[in-house]
XYZ file of C-alpha atoms in Angstrom:
683
model
C 0.000 0.000 0.000
C 2.965 2.343 0.619
C 3.761 2.260 -3.094
C 0.269 3.553 -3.921
C -0.466 6.470 -1.573
C -3.321 7.630 -3.807
C -5.394 4.626 -2.732
C -7.139 4.238 0.621
C -7.704 0.903 2.306
C -11.073 0.293 4.022
C -11.142 -2.720 6.379
C -14.248 -4.601 7.526
C -13.790 -7.275 10.226
C -16.441 -10.009 10.029
C -15.171 -11.331 13.395
C -16.074 -14.911 12.344
C -13.527 -16.469 14.728
C -15.664 -15.406 17.664
C -19.187 -15.678 16.249
C -20.489 -17.649 13.262
C -24.253 -18.177 13.599
C -26.562 -17.927 10.584
C -28.512 -15.155 12.296
C -25.275 -13.169 12.747
C -24.406 -13.390 9.048
C -27.959 -12.404 8.061
C -27.691 -9.311 10.246
C -24.195 -8.634 8.855
C -25.642 -8.752 5.317
C -28.299 -6.194 6.281
C -25.564 -3.931 7.678
C -23.363 -4.300 4.566
C -26.303 -3.536 2.262
C -26.733 -0.176 3.978
C -23.022 0.459 4.353
C -21.980 -0.262 0.750
C -25.156 0.915 -1.040
C -23.442 4.089 -2.307
C -19.765 3.040 -2.173
C -17.715 1.892 -5.112
C -14.318 0.182 -4.802
C -11.578 -0.522 -7.307
C -10.955 -4.002 -5.846
C -12.093 -6.175 -2.962
C -9.593 -8.218 -0.862
C -11.123 -11.071 1.170
C -9.201 -13.055 3.775
C -10.167 -16.502 5.139
C -12.932 -18.918 4.099
C -15.858 -17.040 5.698
C -15.104 -13.826 3.823
C -14.422 -15.719 0.581
C -17.744 -17.639 0.711
C -19.616 -14.456 1.734
C -18.154 -12.614 -1.255
C -19.060 -15.455 -3.636
C -22.644 -15.489 -2.404
C -23.348 -11.720 -2.350
C -20.899 -10.320 -4.914
C -23.539 -9.371 -7.449
C -25.620 -7.621 -4.779
C -22.915 -5.831 -2.762
C -19.971 -5.359 -5.157
C -21.251 -5.633 -8.744
C -18.556 -5.521 -11.466
C -15.777 -5.225 -8.850
C -12.793 -7.657 -8.987
C -12.250 -9.794 -5.875
C -8.845 -11.167 -4.779
C -8.961 -13.762 -2.014
C -6.259 -15.121 0.291
C -6.043 -17.437 3.300
C -8.577 -19.820 1.720
C -8.184 -23.514 2.617
C -9.616 -26.541 0.789
C -10.111 -24.387 -2.301
C -12.385 -25.977 -4.928
C -12.283 -24.403 -8.448
C -15.899 -25.568 -8.980
C -17.042 -22.880 -6.481
C -16.019 -20.181 -9.000
C -18.980 -20.307 -11.402
C -19.040 -18.823 -14.915
C -20.507 -15.668 -13.362
C -17.591 -15.374 -10.894
C -14.719 -16.120 -13.277
C -14.433 -12.555 -14.678
C -14.151 -11.164 -11.155
C -12.432 -13.711 -8.847
C -8.791 -14.765 -8.424
C -6.542 -15.146 -5.426
C -4.069 -17.089 -3.295
C -4.835 -20.511 -1.766
C -3.546 -21.418 1.689
C -2.387 -25.072 1.627
C -1.136 -26.457 4.947
C 0.989 -29.554 4.360
C 0.071 -31.817 7.317
C 2.012 -34.822 6.048
C 5.294 -32.885 5.727
C 4.927 -31.677 9.315
C 4.338 -35.193 10.684
C 7.326 -36.439 8.655
C 9.365 -33.577 10.160
C 8.361 -34.628 13.693
C 9.421 -38.213 12.950
C 12.738 -36.990 11.505
C 13.633 -34.849 14.549
C 12.230 -37.333 17.112
C 12.829 -40.894 15.773
C 11.528 -42.450 19.011
C 8.152 -40.697 18.674
C 5.182 -42.743 19.970
C 2.308 -40.258 19.542
C 1.587 -37.077 17.558
C -1.222 -35.077 19.183
C -2.907 -32.773 16.636
C -4.551 -29.836 18.385
C -7.458 -28.007 16.714
C -10.992 -26.727 17.398
C -14.404 -26.946 15.753
C -14.469 -23.444 14.318
C -15.329 -23.290 10.616
C -11.781 -22.268 9.645
C -10.473 -25.385 11.401
C -13.137 -27.791 10.192
C -12.451 -27.063 6.504
C -9.126 -28.949 6.758
C -10.251 -31.621 9.245
C -10.714 -34.259 6.524
C -7.305 -33.396 5.065
C -5.669 -33.810 8.499
C -7.311 -37.211 9.130
C -6.525 -38.496 5.625
C -2.844 -37.537 5.773
C -2.516 -38.886 9.333
C -3.459 -42.363 8.085
C -0.088 -42.649 6.295
C 1.555 -43.016 9.715
C -0.865 -45.331 11.539
C 1.534 -48.315 11.270
C 4.480 -46.311 12.676
C 3.049 -44.431 15.664
C -0.265 -43.084 16.969
C -1.683 -39.863 15.483
C -4.523 -38.412 17.560
C -6.703 -35.585 16.191
C -8.485 -33.656 18.951
C -10.893 -30.764 18.333
C -12.936 -31.206 21.537
C -10.753 -29.296 23.990
C -11.658 -27.477 27.192
C -8.747 -25.005 27.203
C -8.965 -24.512 30.981
C -8.080 -28.227 31.327
C -5.581 -28.453 28.449
C -2.624 -29.034 30.805
C -4.328 -32.091 32.370
C -4.917 -33.570 28.915
C -1.340 -32.905 27.740
C 0.185 -34.380 30.923
C -1.605 -37.688 30.206
C 0.164 -38.079 26.862
C 2.733 -40.901 26.818
C 6.467 -40.268 26.788
C 7.957 -39.509 23.372
C 4.940 -37.436 22.262
C 4.817 -34.250 20.175
C 2.076 -31.664 19.516
C 1.079 -30.367 16.078
C -0.863 -27.103 16.456
C -3.147 -26.251 13.518
C -5.461 -23.452 14.709
C -7.478 -22.730 17.824
C -9.992 -19.909 18.309
C -12.755 -21.269 20.561
C -12.771 -24.240 22.946
C -15.478 -26.884 23.281
C -17.468 -24.597 25.606
C -17.621 -21.882 22.932
C -15.188 -19.686 24.904
C -12.848 -17.575 22.749
C -9.180 -18.216 23.634
C -7.058 -15.020 23.650
C -3.786 -15.116 21.790
C -1.640 -14.578 24.900
C -3.056 -17.775 26.451
C -1.936 -19.789 23.416
C 1.548 -18.287 23.688
C 1.714 -19.184 27.397
C 0.649 -22.743 26.575
C 3.359 -23.107 23.891
C 6.028 -21.885 26.315
C 5.104 -24.193 29.229
C 4.444 -27.354 27.223
C 6.705 -30.245 28.266
C 6.342 -31.690 24.755
C 7.661 -30.002 21.593
C 4.980 -27.989 19.755
C 5.055 -27.760 15.939
C 2.970 -25.255 13.984
C 1.743 -24.967 10.410
C 1.416 -21.156 10.368
C 4.348 -18.724 10.388
C 2.613 -16.369 12.828
C 3.222 -18.741 15.777
C 7.019 -18.671 15.506
C 8.996 -16.877 18.243
C 6.229 -17.665 20.750
C 7.433 -21.015 22.117
C 6.765 -23.148 19.025
C 9.732 -25.314 17.914
C 9.004 -24.829 14.199
C 7.445 -26.616 11.267
C 6.786 -26.668 7.545
C 4.697 -23.491 7.620
C 2.574 -21.287 5.395
C 3.314 -17.554 5.544
C 0.191 -15.323 5.709
C 2.362 -12.247 5.041
C 3.447 -13.777 1.743
C -0.170 -14.547 0.844
C -1.273 -11.012 1.695
C 1.547 -9.535 -0.376
C 0.658 -11.667 -3.429
C -3.046 -10.817 -3.070
C -2.291 -7.054 -2.864
C -0.021 -7.190 -5.941
C -2.763 -8.943 -7.913
C -5.350 -6.380 -6.750
C -3.229 -3.426 -7.970
C -2.520 -5.271 -11.230
C -6.292 -5.539 -11.810
C -6.802 -1.887 -10.879
C -4.198 -0.909 -13.476
C -6.152 -2.789 -16.163
C -4.594 -6.232 -16.303
C -6.961 -9.005 -17.497
C -8.022 -11.257 -14.605
C -7.525 -14.354 -16.809
C -3.766 -13.661 -16.785
C -3.748 -13.893 -12.960
C -4.525 -17.525 -12.129
C -5.139 -18.760 -8.593
C -1.772 -19.271 -6.841
C -0.681 -21.804 -4.197
C 2.525 -20.624 -2.439
C 4.779 -23.418 -1.153
C 5.500 -23.734 2.540
C 8.971 -23.357 4.054
C 10.840 -24.901 6.974
C 11.369 -22.501 9.847
C 12.634 -23.130 13.386
C 13.173 -21.301 16.670
C 16.739 -21.997 17.852
C 15.837 -21.311 21.507
C 13.223 -24.087 21.454
C 15.523 -26.447 19.499
C 18.055 -26.114 22.339
C 15.336 -26.700 24.935
C 14.651 -30.140 23.432
C 18.300 -30.924 22.666
C 18.101 -30.756 18.854
C 21.237 -29.413 17.088
C 20.857 -27.187 14.053
C 22.633 -29.857 11.991
C 19.560 -32.119 12.382
C 17.024 -29.727 10.826
C 16.170 -30.066 7.104
C 17.949 -27.929 4.562
C 17.142 -25.297 3.408
C 15.515 -23.904 6.545
C 15.024 -20.521 8.156
C 16.189 -20.240 11.771
C 15.186 -17.425 14.114
C 17.094 -16.551 17.302
C 20.343 -17.784 15.671
C 23.459 -18.952 17.489
C 25.414 -16.564 19.715
C 29.006 -17.300 20.714
C 29.480 -18.429 24.260
C 31.707 -15.454 25.057
C 29.181 -12.932 23.713
C 26.412 -14.483 25.732
C 28.416 -15.017 28.948
C 31.194 -12.388 28.802
C 31.156 -11.509 32.504
C 30.981 -15.133 33.498
C 34.045 -15.992 31.377
C 36.063 -13.110 32.855
C 35.145 -14.118 36.411
C 35.846 -17.768 35.605
C 39.449 -17.012 34.699
C 39.855 -15.187 38.045
C 38.402 -18.162 39.883
C 40.179 -20.810 37.795
C 41.860 -22.694 40.708
C 38.565 -23.013 42.571
C 36.787 -23.936 39.355
C 39.420 -26.599 38.662
C 38.829 -28.132 42.077
C 35.072 -27.996 41.643
C 35.417 -29.484 38.165
C 37.473 -32.373 39.538
C 34.832 -33.034 42.214
C 32.088 -32.835 39.598
C 33.944 -35.236 37.282
C 34.366 -37.733 40.102
C 30.713 -37.306 40.975
C 29.711 -37.789 37.330
C 31.859 -40.942 37.072
C 30.247 -42.286 40.232
C 26.810 -41.335 38.958
C 27.465 -43.013 35.597
C 28.532 -46.146 37.470
C 25.320 -46.047 39.521
C 23.251 -45.427 36.385
C 24.873 -48.393 34.627
C 24.152 -50.585 37.620
C 20.612 -49.232 37.777
C 20.191 -49.841 34.034
C 21.495 -53.401 34.414
C 19.122 -53.982 37.329
C 16.217 -52.472 35.370
C 16.932 -54.769 32.433
C 17.080 -57.757 34.781
C 13.832 -56.666 36.459
C 12.216 -56.268 33.032
C 13.281 -59.783 31.964
C 12.108 -61.296 35.255
C 8.815 -59.406 35.232
C 7.960 -60.425 31.679
C 9.025 -64.052 31.986
C 6.745 -64.750 34.939
C 3.680 -66.657 33.773
C 1.425 -64.321 35.741
C -0.033 -60.898 35.014
C 1.302 -58.259 37.442
C 0.344 -54.643 37.997
C 0.860 -52.175 40.819
C -1.236 -49.140 41.643
C -0.952 -46.165 43.975
C -3.333 -45.506 46.850
C -5.403 -43.232 44.592
C -6.111 -46.177 42.263
C -3.888 -45.082 39.363
C -1.833 -47.844 37.753
C 1.910 -47.151 38.016
C 3.246 -50.173 36.117
C 2.522 -53.618 34.713
C 4.121 -56.452 32.767
C 3.476 -57.489 29.164
C 1.144 -60.367 30.104
C -1.421 -57.948 31.586
C -1.362 -56.021 28.280
C -2.085 -59.284 26.433
C -4.994 -60.153 28.746
C -6.557 -56.669 28.465
C -5.570 -56.283 24.777
C -4.310 -52.757 25.479
C -0.952 -51.022 25.052
C 1.072 -50.041 28.149
C 0.675 -46.332 27.398
C -3.087 -46.925 27.471
C -2.858 -48.566 30.926
C -0.177 -46.796 32.976
C -1.304 -43.538 34.551
C -5.003 -44.372 34.363
C -7.361 -45.399 37.148
C -7.729 -49.160 37.567
C -11.536 -48.837 37.300
C -11.147 -47.154 33.899
C -8.661 -49.724 32.548
C -10.321 -52.939 33.755
C -13.877 -52.204 34.985
C -15.089 -55.821 34.669
C -12.074 -57.209 36.533
C -11.641 -54.503 39.183
C -14.647 -55.431 41.356
C -13.663 -59.112 41.480
C -10.072 -58.234 42.430
C -11.214 -55.896 45.208
C -12.930 -58.859 46.919
C -9.545 -60.591 47.386
C -8.144 -59.863 50.897
C -4.785 -58.104 51.111
C -1.631 -59.889 52.375
C -3.439 -63.224 52.572
C -1.092 -66.242 52.642
C -3.493 -68.219 50.452
C -4.300 -67.213 46.870
C -7.955 -66.572 46.083
C -9.620 -67.884 42.949
C -11.760 -65.431 40.974
C -13.742 -65.920 37.797
C -13.505 -63.078 35.286
C -15.502 -62.442 32.136
C -13.285 -60.804 29.497
C -15.268 -59.162 26.642
C -15.593 -61.324 23.501
C -13.762 -64.240 25.153
C -14.608 -67.183 27.364
C -14.540 -66.864 31.146
C -11.146 -67.207 32.802
C -10.245 -68.392 36.298
C -7.370 -66.572 37.977
C -5.463 -67.343 41.156
C -5.115 -63.895 42.719
C -2.853 -62.426 45.393
C -2.678 -58.817 46.574
C -0.115 -57.237 48.863
C 0.941 -53.764 49.974
C 4.235 -52.165 48.914
C 5.880 -49.307 50.826
C 7.706 -46.081 49.969
C 11.134 -44.913 51.166
C 9.562 -43.930 54.525
C 8.101 -47.423 54.938
C 4.568 -46.062 54.515
C 2.007 -48.019 52.518
C 2.227 -46.556 49.009
C -0.025 -48.865 47.027
C -0.938 -52.437 46.151
C 0.704 -55.068 43.943
C -1.695 -57.562 42.328
C -0.652 -60.898 40.774
C -3.090 -62.737 38.474
C -2.244 -66.312 37.443
C -4.430 -67.915 34.781
C -5.404 -71.359 36.126
C -8.285 -71.988 33.728
C -6.489 -74.840 31.966
C -5.206 -76.297 35.257
C -8.734 -76.365 36.684
C -9.987 -78.060 33.534
C -7.213 -80.686 33.723
C -7.909 -81.280 37.450
C -11.592 -81.809 36.687
C -10.760 -84.247 33.890
C -8.291 -86.075 36.147
C -10.905 -86.486 38.881
C -13.379 -87.824 36.334
C -10.728 -90.228 35.083
C -9.906 -91.372 38.618
C -13.566 -92.025 39.380
C -13.937 -93.906 36.087
C -10.935 -96.116 36.916
C -12.203 -96.803 40.435
C -15.697 -97.707 39.248
C -14.361 -99.820 36.402
C -12.106 -101.730 38.800
C -14.980 -102.116 41.237
C -17.258 -103.456 38.490
C -14.625 -106.010 37.495
C -14.876 -107.450 41.025
C -18.675 -107.421 41.127
C -19.046 -110.651 39.125
C -16.856 -112.606 41.491
C -18.600 -111.137 44.527
C -21.984 -112.092 43.105
C -20.690 -115.641 42.697
C -19.566 -115.535 46.338
C -23.007 -114.283 47.394
C -24.633 -117.088 45.392
C -22.535 -119.636 47.285
C -23.387 -118.006 50.610
C -27.090 -118.073 49.778
C -27.087 -121.819 49.015
C -26.878 -122.827 52.700
C -29.782 -120.618 53.938
C -31.849 -121.623 50.895
C -31.278 -125.329 51.735
C -32.213 -124.587 55.360
C -35.415 -122.785 54.296
C -36.245 -125.731 51.998
C -35.707 -128.184 54.865
C -37.905 -126.100 57.208
C -40.632 -126.052 54.567
C -40.439 -129.890 54.221
C -40.551 -130.278 58.001
C -43.575 -127.960 58.178
C -45.472 -130.079 55.615
C -44.531 -133.269 57.437
C -45.696 -132.035 60.853
C -48.992 -130.687 59.475
C -49.752 -134.162 58.163
C -49.110 -135.623 61.622
C -51.064 -133.095 63.626
C -52.485 -129.626 63.658
C -49.896 -126.939 64.369
C -50.482 -124.676 67.309
C -49.326 -121.057 67.593
C -46.076 -121.981 69.350
C -45.065 -124.415 66.562
C -45.932 -121.886 63.863
C -43.889 -119.176 65.625
C -40.882 -121.484 65.783
C -41.038 -122.226 62.022
C -41.318 -118.472 61.250
C -38.338 -117.637 63.493
C -36.200 -120.309 61.823
C -37.106 -119.022 58.346
C -36.496 -115.334 59.348
C -33.075 -116.238 60.736
C -32.038 -117.510 57.279
C -33.689 -114.552 55.490
C -31.896 -112.080 57.777
C -28.580 -113.774 56.982
C -29.297 -113.462 53.251
C -30.390 -109.810 53.678
C -27.180 -108.925 55.557
C -25.164 -110.475 52.752
C -26.907 -108.246 50.193
C -26.500 -105.147 52.406
C -22.757 -105.802 52.651
C -22.598 -106.087 48.862
C -24.615 -102.886 48.329
C -22.422 -101.019 50.820
C -19.328 -102.120 48.906
C -20.415 -100.972 45.426
C -21.707 -97.599 46.679
C -18.954 -94.918 46.150
C -17.873 -92.705 49.077
C -18.699 -89.054 48.324
C -16.409 -87.507 50.938
C -13.632 -88.423 53.348
C -14.739 -89.654 56.749
C -13.320 -91.361 59.801
C -13.695 -95.175 59.688
C -12.473 -98.257 61.582
C -9.975 -100.161 59.430
C -10.620 -103.520 61.157
C -14.391 -103.172 60.837
C -14.006 -102.251 57.150
C -11.961 -105.412 56.520
C -14.399 -107.587 58.517
C -17.404 -106.284 56.556
C -15.530 -106.947 53.306
C -14.708 -110.518 54.355
C -18.378 -111.180 55.157
C -18.984 -110.947 51.412
C -15.696 -112.491 50.281
C -15.283 -115.240 52.883
C -17.100 -118.005 50.985
C -15.032 -117.448 47.810
C -11.798 -117.819 49.825
C -12.951 -120.945 51.656
C -14.327 -122.488 48.432
C -10.766 -122.390 47.018
C -9.361 -124.030 50.203
C -7.479 -120.919 51.257
C -7.026 -119.924 54.874
C -7.328 -116.193 55.633
C -5.954 -114.898 58.964
C -6.239 -111.416 60.493
C -3.554 -110.433 63.013
C -3.844 -107.150 64.940
C -1.480 -105.665 67.517
C -3.466 -104.584 70.563
C -7.186 -103.996 70.875
C -7.248 -100.202 70.307
C -9.621 -99.249 67.423
C -7.624 -98.301 64.321
C -9.425 -95.187 63.030
C -8.328 -93.892 59.610
C -9.433 -90.807 57.647
C -10.398 -91.292 54.004
C -12.887 -93.044 51.715
C -14.041 -96.284 53.454
C -15.729 -97.986 50.461
C -12.817 -97.226 48.128
C -10.428 -98.506 50.816
C -12.397 -101.762 50.943
C -12.119 -102.000 47.167
C -8.296 -101.712 47.389
C -8.126 -104.505 49.970
C -10.536 -106.619 47.879
C -8.309 -106.258 44.797
C -5.204 -107.270 46.752
C -6.927 -110.308 48.357
C -8.293 -111.427 44.971
C -4.803 -111.075 43.451
C -3.375 -113.178 46.317
C -6.098 -115.817 45.824
C -5.440 -115.953 42.051
C -1.675 -116.232 42.687
C -2.196 -119.211 45.036
C -4.545 -120.963 42.543
C -2.004 -120.418 39.739
C 0.851 -121.803 41.821
C -1.164 -124.956 42.632
C -1.213 -125.771 38.925
C 2.510 -126.646 39.106
C 3.452 -126.898 42.803
C 1.714 -127.841 46.023
C 1.104 -124.962 48.423
C -0.796 -124.658 51.686
C -2.853 -121.652 50.518
C -2.468 -118.966 53.168
C -3.376 -115.222 53.158
C -2.337 -113.222 56.231
C -3.556 -109.684 57.012
C -1.477 -107.903 59.690
C -2.669 -104.638 61.276
C -0.516 -102.305 63.371
C -0.151 -98.550 63.977
C 2.067 -95.799 65.347
C 1.308 -92.252 66.449
C 0.288 -90.945 63.007
C -0.271 -93.912 60.682
C -1.989 -97.279 60.339
C -0.113 -100.108 58.562
C -1.741 -102.989 56.694
C 0.391 -105.885 55.331
C -1.320 -108.486 53.106
C 0.904 -111.483 52.319
C 0.348 -114.796 50.548
C 2.245 -117.999 49.652
C 1.435 -117.814 45.940
C 3.668 -117.287 42.893
C 5.296 -114.112 44.221
C 6.420 -111.014 42.245
C 9.578 -110.742 40.169
C 11.949 -108.000 41.328
C 11.754 -106.133 38.007
C 7.953 -105.931 38.345
C 7.774 -104.542 41.910
C 7.103 -100.962 40.663
C 5.482 -101.588 37.280
C 2.625 -103.708 38.685
C 1.002 -100.422 39.865
C 0.985 -98.954 36.326
C -2.264 -99.027 34.288
C -2.714 -101.821 31.716
C 0.101 -103.875 33.347
C -1.077 -107.294 34.535
C 0.542 -110.718 35.208
C -2.827 -112.465 34.758
C -3.674 -113.986 31.417
C -6.936 -112.024 31.026
C -6.174 -109.151 33.453
C -6.854 -105.518 32.468
C -4.185 -103.969 34.714
C -6.588 -101.642 36.547
C -6.737 -103.299 39.993
C -3.415 -102.262 41.551
C -3.340 -98.994 39.528
C -6.703 -98.138 41.105
C -5.350 -99.154 44.546
C -2.406 -96.742 44.257
C -4.744 -94.000 42.960
C -7.010 -94.339 46.013
C -4.358 -94.874 48.692
C -1.792 -92.299 47.520
C -3.663 -89.641 45.500
C -7.038 -89.605 47.266
C -6.073 -90.572 50.848
C -2.457 -89.298 51.026
C -1.040 -92.687 52.022
C 1.502 -95.095 50.532
C 1.316 -98.548 48.898
C 4.309 -100.725 47.898
C 4.954 -104.306 46.777
C 7.599 -106.539 48.405
C 9.143 -109.897 47.684
C 8.866 -112.738 50.223
C 10.812 -115.959 50.479
C 7.637 -117.835 49.584
C 5.060 -115.550 47.950
C 4.426 -111.791 47.894
C 3.419 -108.949 50.210
C 1.549 -105.683 49.606
C 2.055 -103.034 52.325
C -0.353 -100.125 52.819
C 0.098 -97.066 55.019
C -2.818 -94.647 55.672
C -3.174 -91.574 57.883
C -4.826 -91.825 61.265
C -7.880 -89.712 61.900
C -7.103 -86.517 63.825
C -7.416 -86.968 67.550
C -6.715 -90.693 67.303
C -3.476 -91.401 69.203
């Protein structure tokens, strides 16, 4: 304008950064109709999208036949300039290169984890929102790019402080916050200067205010180009010879801010413009240098002390780094998820396994409240008592996955003053272990029942033999009854005697069946039982089978004190039954080739804590190589044996009752020794 003093510049501020309602623009149009009704201008300059779109819409009404030169227009679309507008409109487009700025951030900060793009929802900002999001997608596989235009500026520091380490801020434009409050320029400057993360800008006007730099557009350049075009049109140049221009951006940096973040000038792209250039050390610290020479001896001593201190500190840091690496390896090789939180509930740290379980990154976990990070898990964990010696099992439903069972422990940790600072929680996934335990118990029960069923046939045969005698007796009583009735009439006393004799035999048969039913019924829980009584009740069923094979069975017990064990009585009987049947079969097999007396001895004794049961026979015996393997499944010395009997016995005695069972060789035969725990309180 200084070159053309004969022209006067009239400026109208639409103030669209602070107010942009439809009603406002309608009232503004009414005002401009009155204001410009009798004014005529040589050219119209419009700045920013609001002014440009306003001029397009009302040009014919407000400024007929007047050329318009626009600048500061983003997302320019040539289609908006209709055939009517083409003789009157040209200008300068403002193109902000978002991708180049994000590439610049990555170049200067190779370890970058997040780029936080700061904007608002004003119209001038929204016109490039789609461009920002589209260009951000080029970096989604390298680091996170977060676009945020919903900002309460009074709480901006809280939001920035939650960003992860190795973050940077890209500032686009910001006029009003989410509450509609206009943000004064000095507040933006203060924010740039106090930010703990480097701030990059895309507009030249923010340099020298705390912004590190960027690939920026220069509004002064745009204004200059627009003014030159306006005067060219005034002087008669055809508007068709002045096409719409798009000035290129330039790299510009603030050296003060580069130093703040430790970036040397050699790292910035070339060519670049640098403000606040380098001063020599002497120029900047002349008095200090002069005083330093005067105090050189003292400075030398202090320097020596500092060097020694630095060496010691480096040594400590190396040791700390080594310890941190070791802690990291240990923490992430433990097959449990671990996290620790402060007393306010914010998570301070965790291992990688917790990230896998929650399917979240560490930066999305650390620093947040535990209720926010794991709301479905938090309540279940809180039920687990602190510093409990026993782990608690909790069942957790993780979204879109099956339920998991975790063994959980929680304990306090303390600070340097030995005050409780927070809680460490350890979660161990035992879902698979619980499933395997359940399957193992089902397998054990199947083996026990299968072994028991294999003995049922023989026991039924034994019962059949035992029933023969009472059935013969009942038959004889019936014959005697018929005979006496033929001789004389029976009185009540005779009838009662016959009934009593018959009931005696029936009761014997009933007891035999009850013993059998008691044997095949599984024990549902561990109880206290008398070992001698258990063996006696078993022999009531088995006795006939032993005698039928001309085998003598003896029970020897030290003392008369009841031997009370704790376990599963029916399963215990089944073990003893299997061993006695094996001894009987061994004796029968031996008789095929050698004479033998046929003797099974059961010896019972006890000490303070255990009861001992030795079952020996004079059968074929056990080869030394088979002493251990005979307890394995599917291993049998019988021709048609299934190998489940002694395997089941070890399963019951050792796994279910916590005892011990072993096989021994004898000079003439074999011996199986069983040890079970005494019931508590039984001395």
